[in-house]
Coordinates of C-alpha atoms and ligand atoms in Angstrom, one line a residue:
X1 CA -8.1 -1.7 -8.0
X2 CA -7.0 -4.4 -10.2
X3 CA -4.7 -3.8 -13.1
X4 CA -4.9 -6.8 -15.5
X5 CA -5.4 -7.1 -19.2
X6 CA -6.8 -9.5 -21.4
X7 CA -5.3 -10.9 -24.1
X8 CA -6.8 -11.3 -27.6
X9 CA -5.3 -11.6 -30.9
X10 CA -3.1 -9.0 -30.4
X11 CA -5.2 -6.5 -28.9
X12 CA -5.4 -5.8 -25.3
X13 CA -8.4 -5.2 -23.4
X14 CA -8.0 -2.7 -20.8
X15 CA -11.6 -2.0 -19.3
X16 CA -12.7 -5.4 -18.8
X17 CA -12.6 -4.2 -15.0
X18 CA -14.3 -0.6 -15.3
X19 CA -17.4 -0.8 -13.4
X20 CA -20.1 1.6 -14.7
X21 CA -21.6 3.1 -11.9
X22 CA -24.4 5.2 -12.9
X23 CA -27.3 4.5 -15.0
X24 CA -27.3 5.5 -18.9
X25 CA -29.5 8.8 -20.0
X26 CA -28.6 10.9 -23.3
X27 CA -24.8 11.6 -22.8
X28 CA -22.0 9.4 -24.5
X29 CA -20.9 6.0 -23.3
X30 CA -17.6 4.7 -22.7
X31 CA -17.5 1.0 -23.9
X32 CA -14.1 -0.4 -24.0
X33 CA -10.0 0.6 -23.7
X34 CA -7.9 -1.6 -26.1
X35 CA -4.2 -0.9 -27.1
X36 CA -2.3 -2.6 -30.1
X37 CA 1.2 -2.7 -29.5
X38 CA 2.8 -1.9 -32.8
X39 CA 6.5 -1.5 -34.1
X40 CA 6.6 2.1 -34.2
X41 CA 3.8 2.9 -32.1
X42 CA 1.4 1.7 -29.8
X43 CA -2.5 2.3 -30.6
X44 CA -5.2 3.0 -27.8
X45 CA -8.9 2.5 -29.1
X46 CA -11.1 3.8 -26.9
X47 CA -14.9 2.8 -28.5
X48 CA -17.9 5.0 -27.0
X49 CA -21.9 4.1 -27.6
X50 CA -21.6 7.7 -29.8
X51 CA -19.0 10.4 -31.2
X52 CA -17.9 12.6 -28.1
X53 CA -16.4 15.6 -28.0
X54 CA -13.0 15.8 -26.2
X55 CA -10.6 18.0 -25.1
X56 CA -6.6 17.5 -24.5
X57 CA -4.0 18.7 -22.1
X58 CA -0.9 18.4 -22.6
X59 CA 1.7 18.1 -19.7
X60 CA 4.6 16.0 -21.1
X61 CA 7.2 18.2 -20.7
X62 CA 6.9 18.8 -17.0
X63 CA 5.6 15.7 -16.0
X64 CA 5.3 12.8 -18.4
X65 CA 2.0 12.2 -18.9
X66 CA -1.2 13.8 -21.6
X67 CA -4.6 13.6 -20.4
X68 CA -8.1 13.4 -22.6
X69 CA -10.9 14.4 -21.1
X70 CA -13.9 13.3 -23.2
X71 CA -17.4 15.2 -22.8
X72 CA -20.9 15.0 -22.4
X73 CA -20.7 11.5 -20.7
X74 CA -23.0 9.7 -18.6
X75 CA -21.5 6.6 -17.4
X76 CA -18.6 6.7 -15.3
X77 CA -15.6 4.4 -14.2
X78 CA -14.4 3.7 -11.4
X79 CA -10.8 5.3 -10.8
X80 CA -8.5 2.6 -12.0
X81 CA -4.7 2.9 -13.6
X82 CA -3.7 0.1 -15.7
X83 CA 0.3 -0.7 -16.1
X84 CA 1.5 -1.5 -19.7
X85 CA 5.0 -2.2 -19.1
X86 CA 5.1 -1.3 -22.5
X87 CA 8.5 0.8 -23.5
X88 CA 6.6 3.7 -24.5
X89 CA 3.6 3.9 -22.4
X90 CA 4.2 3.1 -18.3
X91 CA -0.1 3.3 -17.7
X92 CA -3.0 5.1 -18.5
X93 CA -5.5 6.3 -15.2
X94 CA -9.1 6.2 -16.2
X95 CA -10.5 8.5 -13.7
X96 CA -14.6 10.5 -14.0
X97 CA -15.3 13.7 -12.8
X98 CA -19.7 12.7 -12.7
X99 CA -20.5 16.4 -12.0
X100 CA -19.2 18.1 -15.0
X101 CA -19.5 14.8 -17.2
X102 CA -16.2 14.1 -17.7
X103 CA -14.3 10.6 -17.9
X104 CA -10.6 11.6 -18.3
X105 CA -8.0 9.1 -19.8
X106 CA -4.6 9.7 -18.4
X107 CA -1.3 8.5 -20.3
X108 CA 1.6 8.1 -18.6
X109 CA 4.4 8.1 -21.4
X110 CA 8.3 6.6 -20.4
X111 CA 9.3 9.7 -22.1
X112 CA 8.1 12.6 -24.1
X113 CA 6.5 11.5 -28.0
X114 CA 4.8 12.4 -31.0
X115 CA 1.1 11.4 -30.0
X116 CA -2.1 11.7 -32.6
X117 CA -5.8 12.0 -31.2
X118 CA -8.4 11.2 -34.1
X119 CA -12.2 10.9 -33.6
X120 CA -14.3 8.6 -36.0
X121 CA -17.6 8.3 -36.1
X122 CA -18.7 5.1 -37.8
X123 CA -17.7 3.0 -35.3
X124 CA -17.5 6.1 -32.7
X125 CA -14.2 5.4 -31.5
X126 CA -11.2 7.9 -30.5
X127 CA -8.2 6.1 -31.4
X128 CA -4.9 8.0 -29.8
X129 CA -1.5 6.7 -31.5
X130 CA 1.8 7.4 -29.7
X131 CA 5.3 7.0 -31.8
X132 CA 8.1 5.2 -30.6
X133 CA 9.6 1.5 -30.8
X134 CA 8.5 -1.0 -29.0
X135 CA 11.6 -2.1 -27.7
X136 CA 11.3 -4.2 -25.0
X137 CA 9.1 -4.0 -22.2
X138 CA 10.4 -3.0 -19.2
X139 CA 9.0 -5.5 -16.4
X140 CA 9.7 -3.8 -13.1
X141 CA 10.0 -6.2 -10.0
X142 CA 7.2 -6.2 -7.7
X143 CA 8.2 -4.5 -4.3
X144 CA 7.9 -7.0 -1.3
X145 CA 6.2 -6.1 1.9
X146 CA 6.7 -8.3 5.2
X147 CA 3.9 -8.5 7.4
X148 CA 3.9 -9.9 10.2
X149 CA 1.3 -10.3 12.6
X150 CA 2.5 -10.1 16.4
X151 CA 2.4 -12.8 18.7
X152 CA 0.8 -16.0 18.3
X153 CA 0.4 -19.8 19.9
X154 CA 1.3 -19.4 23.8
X155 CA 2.2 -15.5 23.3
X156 CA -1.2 -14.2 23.5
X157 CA -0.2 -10.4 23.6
X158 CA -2.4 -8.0 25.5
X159 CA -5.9 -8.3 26.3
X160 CA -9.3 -6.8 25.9
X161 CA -10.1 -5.7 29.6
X162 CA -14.0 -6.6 29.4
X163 CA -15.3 -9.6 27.4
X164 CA -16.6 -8.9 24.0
X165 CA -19.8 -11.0 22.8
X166 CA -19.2 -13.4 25.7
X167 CA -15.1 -13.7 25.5
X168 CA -11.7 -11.6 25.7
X169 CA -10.5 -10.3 22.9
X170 CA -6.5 -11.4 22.4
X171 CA -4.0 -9.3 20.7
X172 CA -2.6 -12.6 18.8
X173 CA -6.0 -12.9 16.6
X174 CA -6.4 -9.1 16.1
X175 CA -2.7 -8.8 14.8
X176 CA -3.5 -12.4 12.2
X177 CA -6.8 -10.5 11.0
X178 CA -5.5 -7.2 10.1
X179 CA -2.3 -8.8 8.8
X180 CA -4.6 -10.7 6.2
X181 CA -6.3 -7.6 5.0
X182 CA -3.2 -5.7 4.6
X183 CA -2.1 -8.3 2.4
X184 CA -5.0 -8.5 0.5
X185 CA -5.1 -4.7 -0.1
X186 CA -1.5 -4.8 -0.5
X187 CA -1.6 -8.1 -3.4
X188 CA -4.5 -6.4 -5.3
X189 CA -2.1 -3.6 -6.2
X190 CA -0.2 -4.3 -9.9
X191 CA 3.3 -3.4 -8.2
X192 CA 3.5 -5.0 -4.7
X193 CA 3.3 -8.2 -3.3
X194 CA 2.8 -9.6 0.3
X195 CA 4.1 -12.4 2.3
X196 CA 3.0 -12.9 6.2
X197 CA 5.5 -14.3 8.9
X198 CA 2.5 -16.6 9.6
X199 CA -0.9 -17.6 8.3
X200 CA -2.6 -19.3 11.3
X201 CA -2.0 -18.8 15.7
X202 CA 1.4 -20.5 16.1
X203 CA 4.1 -19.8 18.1
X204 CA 7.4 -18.2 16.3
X205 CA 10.5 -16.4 18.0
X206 CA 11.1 -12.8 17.0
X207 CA 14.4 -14.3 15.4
X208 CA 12.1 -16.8 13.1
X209 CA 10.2 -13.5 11.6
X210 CA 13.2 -11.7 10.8
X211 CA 14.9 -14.7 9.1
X212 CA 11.9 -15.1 7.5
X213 CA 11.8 -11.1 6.0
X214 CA 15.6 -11.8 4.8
X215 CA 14.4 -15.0 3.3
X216 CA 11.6 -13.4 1.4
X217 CA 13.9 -10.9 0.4
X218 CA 11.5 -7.9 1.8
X219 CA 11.6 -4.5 0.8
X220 CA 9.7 -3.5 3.6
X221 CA 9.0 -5.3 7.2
X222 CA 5.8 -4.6 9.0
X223 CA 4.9 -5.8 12.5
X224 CA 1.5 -5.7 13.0
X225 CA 0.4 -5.1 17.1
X226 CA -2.4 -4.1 19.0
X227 CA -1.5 -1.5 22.1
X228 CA -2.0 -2.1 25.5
X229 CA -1.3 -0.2 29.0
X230 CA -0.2 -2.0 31.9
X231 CA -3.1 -4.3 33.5
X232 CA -6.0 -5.2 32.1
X233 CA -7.9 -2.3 33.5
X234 CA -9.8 -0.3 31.4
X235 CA -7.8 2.1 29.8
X236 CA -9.0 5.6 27.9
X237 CA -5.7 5.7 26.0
X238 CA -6.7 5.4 22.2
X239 CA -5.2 5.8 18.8
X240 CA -2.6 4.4 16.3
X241 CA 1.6 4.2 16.8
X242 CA 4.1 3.6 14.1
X243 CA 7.5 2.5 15.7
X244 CA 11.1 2.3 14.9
X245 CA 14.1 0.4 16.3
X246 CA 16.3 2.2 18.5
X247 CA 19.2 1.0 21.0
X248 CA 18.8 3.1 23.3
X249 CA 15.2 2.2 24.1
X250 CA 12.3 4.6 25.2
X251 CA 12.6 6.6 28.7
X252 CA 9.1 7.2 28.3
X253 CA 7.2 4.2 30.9
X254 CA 4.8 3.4 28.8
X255 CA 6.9 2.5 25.7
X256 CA 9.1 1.1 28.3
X257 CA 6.0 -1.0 29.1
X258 CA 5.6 -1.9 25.3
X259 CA 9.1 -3.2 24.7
X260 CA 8.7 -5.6 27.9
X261 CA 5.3 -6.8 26.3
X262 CA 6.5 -6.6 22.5
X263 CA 9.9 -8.3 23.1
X264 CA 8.4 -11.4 25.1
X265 CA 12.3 -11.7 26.6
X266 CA 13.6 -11.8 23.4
X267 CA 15.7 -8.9 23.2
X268 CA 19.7 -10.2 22.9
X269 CA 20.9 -10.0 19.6
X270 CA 24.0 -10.6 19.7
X271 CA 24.7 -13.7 17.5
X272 CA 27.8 -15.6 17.9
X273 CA 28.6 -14.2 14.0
X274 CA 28.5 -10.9 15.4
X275 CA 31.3 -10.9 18.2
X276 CA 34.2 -9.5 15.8
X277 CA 34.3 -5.7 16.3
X278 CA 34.8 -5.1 12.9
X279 CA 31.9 -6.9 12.1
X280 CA 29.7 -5.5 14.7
X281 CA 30.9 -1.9 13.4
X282 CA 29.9 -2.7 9.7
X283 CA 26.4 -3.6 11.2
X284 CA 25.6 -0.9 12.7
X285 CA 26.1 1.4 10.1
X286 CA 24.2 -1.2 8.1
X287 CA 21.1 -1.0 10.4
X288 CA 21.6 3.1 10.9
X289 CA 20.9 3.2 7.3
X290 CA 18.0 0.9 7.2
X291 CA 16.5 3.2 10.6
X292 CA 17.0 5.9 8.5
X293 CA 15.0 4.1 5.9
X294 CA 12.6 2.9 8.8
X295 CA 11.6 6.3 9.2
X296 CA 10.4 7.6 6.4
X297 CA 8.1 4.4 5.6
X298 CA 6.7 5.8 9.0
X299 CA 6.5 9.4 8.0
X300 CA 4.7 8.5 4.6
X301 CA 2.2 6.0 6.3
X302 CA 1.3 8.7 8.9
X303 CA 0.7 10.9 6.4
X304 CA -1.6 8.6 4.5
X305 CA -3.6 8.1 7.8
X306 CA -4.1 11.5 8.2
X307 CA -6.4 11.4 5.4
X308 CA -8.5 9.4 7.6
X309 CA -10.6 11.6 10.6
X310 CA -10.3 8.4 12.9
X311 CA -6.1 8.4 12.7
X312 CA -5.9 12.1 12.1
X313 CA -7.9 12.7 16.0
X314 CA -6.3 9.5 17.7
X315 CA -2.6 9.5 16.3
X316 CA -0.1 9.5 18.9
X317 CA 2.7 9.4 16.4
X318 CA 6.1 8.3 15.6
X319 CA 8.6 6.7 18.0
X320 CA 11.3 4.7 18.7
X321 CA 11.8 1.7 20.8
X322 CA 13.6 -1.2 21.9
X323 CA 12.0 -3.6 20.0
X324 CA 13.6 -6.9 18.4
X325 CA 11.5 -7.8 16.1
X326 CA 12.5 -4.4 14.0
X327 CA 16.6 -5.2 14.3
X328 CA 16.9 -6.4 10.7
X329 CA 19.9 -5.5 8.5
X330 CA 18.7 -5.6 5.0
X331 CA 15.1 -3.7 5.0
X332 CA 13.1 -0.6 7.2
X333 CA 11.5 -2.4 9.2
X334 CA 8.4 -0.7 11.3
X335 CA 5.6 -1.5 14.4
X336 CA 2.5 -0.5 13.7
X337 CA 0.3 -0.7 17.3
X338 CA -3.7 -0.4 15.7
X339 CA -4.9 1.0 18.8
X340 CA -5.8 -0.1 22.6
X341 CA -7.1 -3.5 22.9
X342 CA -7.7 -2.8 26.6
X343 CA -9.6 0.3 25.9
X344 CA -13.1 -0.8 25.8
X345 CA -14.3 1.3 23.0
X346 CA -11.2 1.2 21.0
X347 CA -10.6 -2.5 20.6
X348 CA -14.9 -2.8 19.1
X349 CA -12.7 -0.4 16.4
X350 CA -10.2 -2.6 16.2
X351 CA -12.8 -6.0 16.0
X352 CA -14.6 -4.2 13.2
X353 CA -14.1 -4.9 9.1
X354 CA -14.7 -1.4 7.9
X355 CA -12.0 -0.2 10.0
X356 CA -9.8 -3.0 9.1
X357 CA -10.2 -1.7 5.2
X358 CA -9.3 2.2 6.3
X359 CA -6.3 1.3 8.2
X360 CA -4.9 -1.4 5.7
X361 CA -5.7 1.0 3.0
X362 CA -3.9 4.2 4.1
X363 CA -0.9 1.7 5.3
X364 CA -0.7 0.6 1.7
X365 CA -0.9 4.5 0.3
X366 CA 1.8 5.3 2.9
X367 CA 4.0 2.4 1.3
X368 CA 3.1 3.5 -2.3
X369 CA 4.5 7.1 -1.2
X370 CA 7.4 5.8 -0.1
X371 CA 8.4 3.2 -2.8
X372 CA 7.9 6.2 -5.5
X373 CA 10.2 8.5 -3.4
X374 CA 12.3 5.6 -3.7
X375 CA 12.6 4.2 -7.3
X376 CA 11.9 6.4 -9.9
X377 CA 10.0 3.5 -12.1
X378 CA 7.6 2.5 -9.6
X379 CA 4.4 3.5 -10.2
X380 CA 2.0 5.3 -7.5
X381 CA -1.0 3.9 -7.0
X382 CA -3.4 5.4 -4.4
X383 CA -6.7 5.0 -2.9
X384 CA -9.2 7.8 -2.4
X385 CA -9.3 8.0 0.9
Ligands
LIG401 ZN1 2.0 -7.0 20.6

């Protein structure tokens, strides 16, 4: 899902990244997506092999966008949106429907306009014009995700209880790995960008990560962990656990376990800056607001893992819990456990690429839901799931 365009004299390639994926027969062919970006209007070419019949649908009014749906086609696209930042188009969605031949070109306008579909057939080409001054183009900031992978150095975190290929399996490594694909996934998309506490096994105090987040200016702060029940004995406990700070701490013993294992005896936060009353009052609101926050990134993510049958049978939810690596003042901040690493079959999951993608991929969905609920300009971007 990349979003870039190329640049040349004047007009913009959009498809250079469409990936055909079925093999020609005797429908029409999409070739190319350009868009000239003109005073008072901006102009989409879209060029096909031969003249295709289309169809529109108009939903501007209610909500913003037009679609073309062009027939009789027999290559398709892979589903891609493509920001513009233009002031009059926000991106066009190139998605295929195979079984009824359809490729569908979505426009996503920044408000309603005049639009004009024409059809020509020498070259066969639909060019679609949409009014309105260019303006200037609207470049919205990147939302920033923290990630930080658990651990590291001499904290080891929990441990496989059987070896793996010959050796134990430590929480630390795990935690870097999926980190890495998160960020990945996360720095593909057009609208969000990823920075990770640490790169490489070192150690780090839970205060370093948080300074870090601040630092970075995060809109977002994600520990990654891997779960664990007390001893290293094999455990049939299994599936994923999104966390939030509270004070109080958990009651329950085996989130009480967590925070002793997650905390590494890190858990004062009381800075000397924060001994006035007053001040200590003014942070606590701060942070109730940014739990409040804290929870609905975890509501959306869970949501976006339900659309995966692994998360949706093995979820054990949303909590709270003690944990100090989530006491930040200035972003929601979350814990995401991946699953038992003491649970023999569970951490093989949890060792394993293709799992890696699914997990990283609804976590980035979840955080797409929740920046749109969010900010009104940011565009959602979603993988099928
Ligand atoms: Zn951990």
């Amino acid at each position: 899902m990349k979003a870039t365009a190329r640049r040349q004299s004047g007009i913009l390639f959009l498809s250079a990244l469409l990936l055909s994926l079925t093999a020609p027969s005797l429908g029409s062919q999409l070739h190319d997506i350009t868009y000239e970006s003109l005073p008072d209007r901006i102009r989409f070419c879209i060029s096909l092999n031969k003249p295709s019949q289309y169809e529109i649908k108009d939903a501007l009014r209610d909500s913003g966008y037009f679609y073309i749906d062009l027939l009789n086609m027999d290559n398709f696209w892979r589903e891609q949106t493509f920001e513009l930042h233009d002031a009059r188009v926000k991106s066009v969605r190139v998605v295929s429907y195979p079984q009824s031949h359809i490729v569908r070109l979505i426009f996503y306008l920044s408000s309603p306009a005049q639009y004009v579909v024409r059809s020509t057939d020498n070259p066969p080409a639909l060019t679609v014009d949409i009014a309105g001054q260019s303006g200037s183009a609207r470049i919205t900031p990147k939302k920033v995700v923290i990630i930080d992978p658990g651990h590291g150095g001499d904290s080891k975190g929990a441990r496989s209880s059987r070896k793996v290929n010959g050796r134990y399996i430590w929480e630390k490594d795990v935690n870097l790995v999926i980190a890495k694909v998160l960020k990945e996934v996360i720095d593909s998309s057009p609208n969000m960008t990823a920075f990770l506490t640490r790169t490489r096994d070192k150690d780090m105090t839970l205060t370093e990560r948080i300074t870090f987040a601040e630092h970075h200016r995060g809109d977002v702060f994600i520990s990654i962990h891997c779960n664990a029940t007390r001893g290293y004995e094999a455990t049939r406990a299994q599936g994923i656990e999104l966390f939030y700070w509270n004070e109080k701490g958990s009651d329950n013993a085996a989130v009480k376990y967590l925070e002793e294992l997650e905390n590494e005896g890190q858990l004062n936060i009381n800075g000397s800056k924060q001994n006035a009353t007053l001040f200590k009052n003014l942070l606590k609101d701060k942070l109730e607001v940014e739990k409040n926050k804290s929870i609905e990134v975890c509501n959306n993510i869970n949501t976006a893992l339900k659309d995966i049958a692994y998360f949706r049978k093995y979820n054990r939810g949303i909590k709270s819990a003690r944990f100090r690596v989530l006491v930040n003042y200035y972003m929601p901040a979350l814990l995401i456990e991946c699953g038992f690493i003491n649970n023999p079959k569970e951490v093989k999951h949890l060792l394993d690429h293709k799992f890696h993608v699914n997990l990283t991929r609804s976590v980035f969905n979840g955080l797409s839901l929740y920046f749109a609920q969010k900010d009104m300009n940011f565009t959602l971007y979603q993988y099928a799931m």
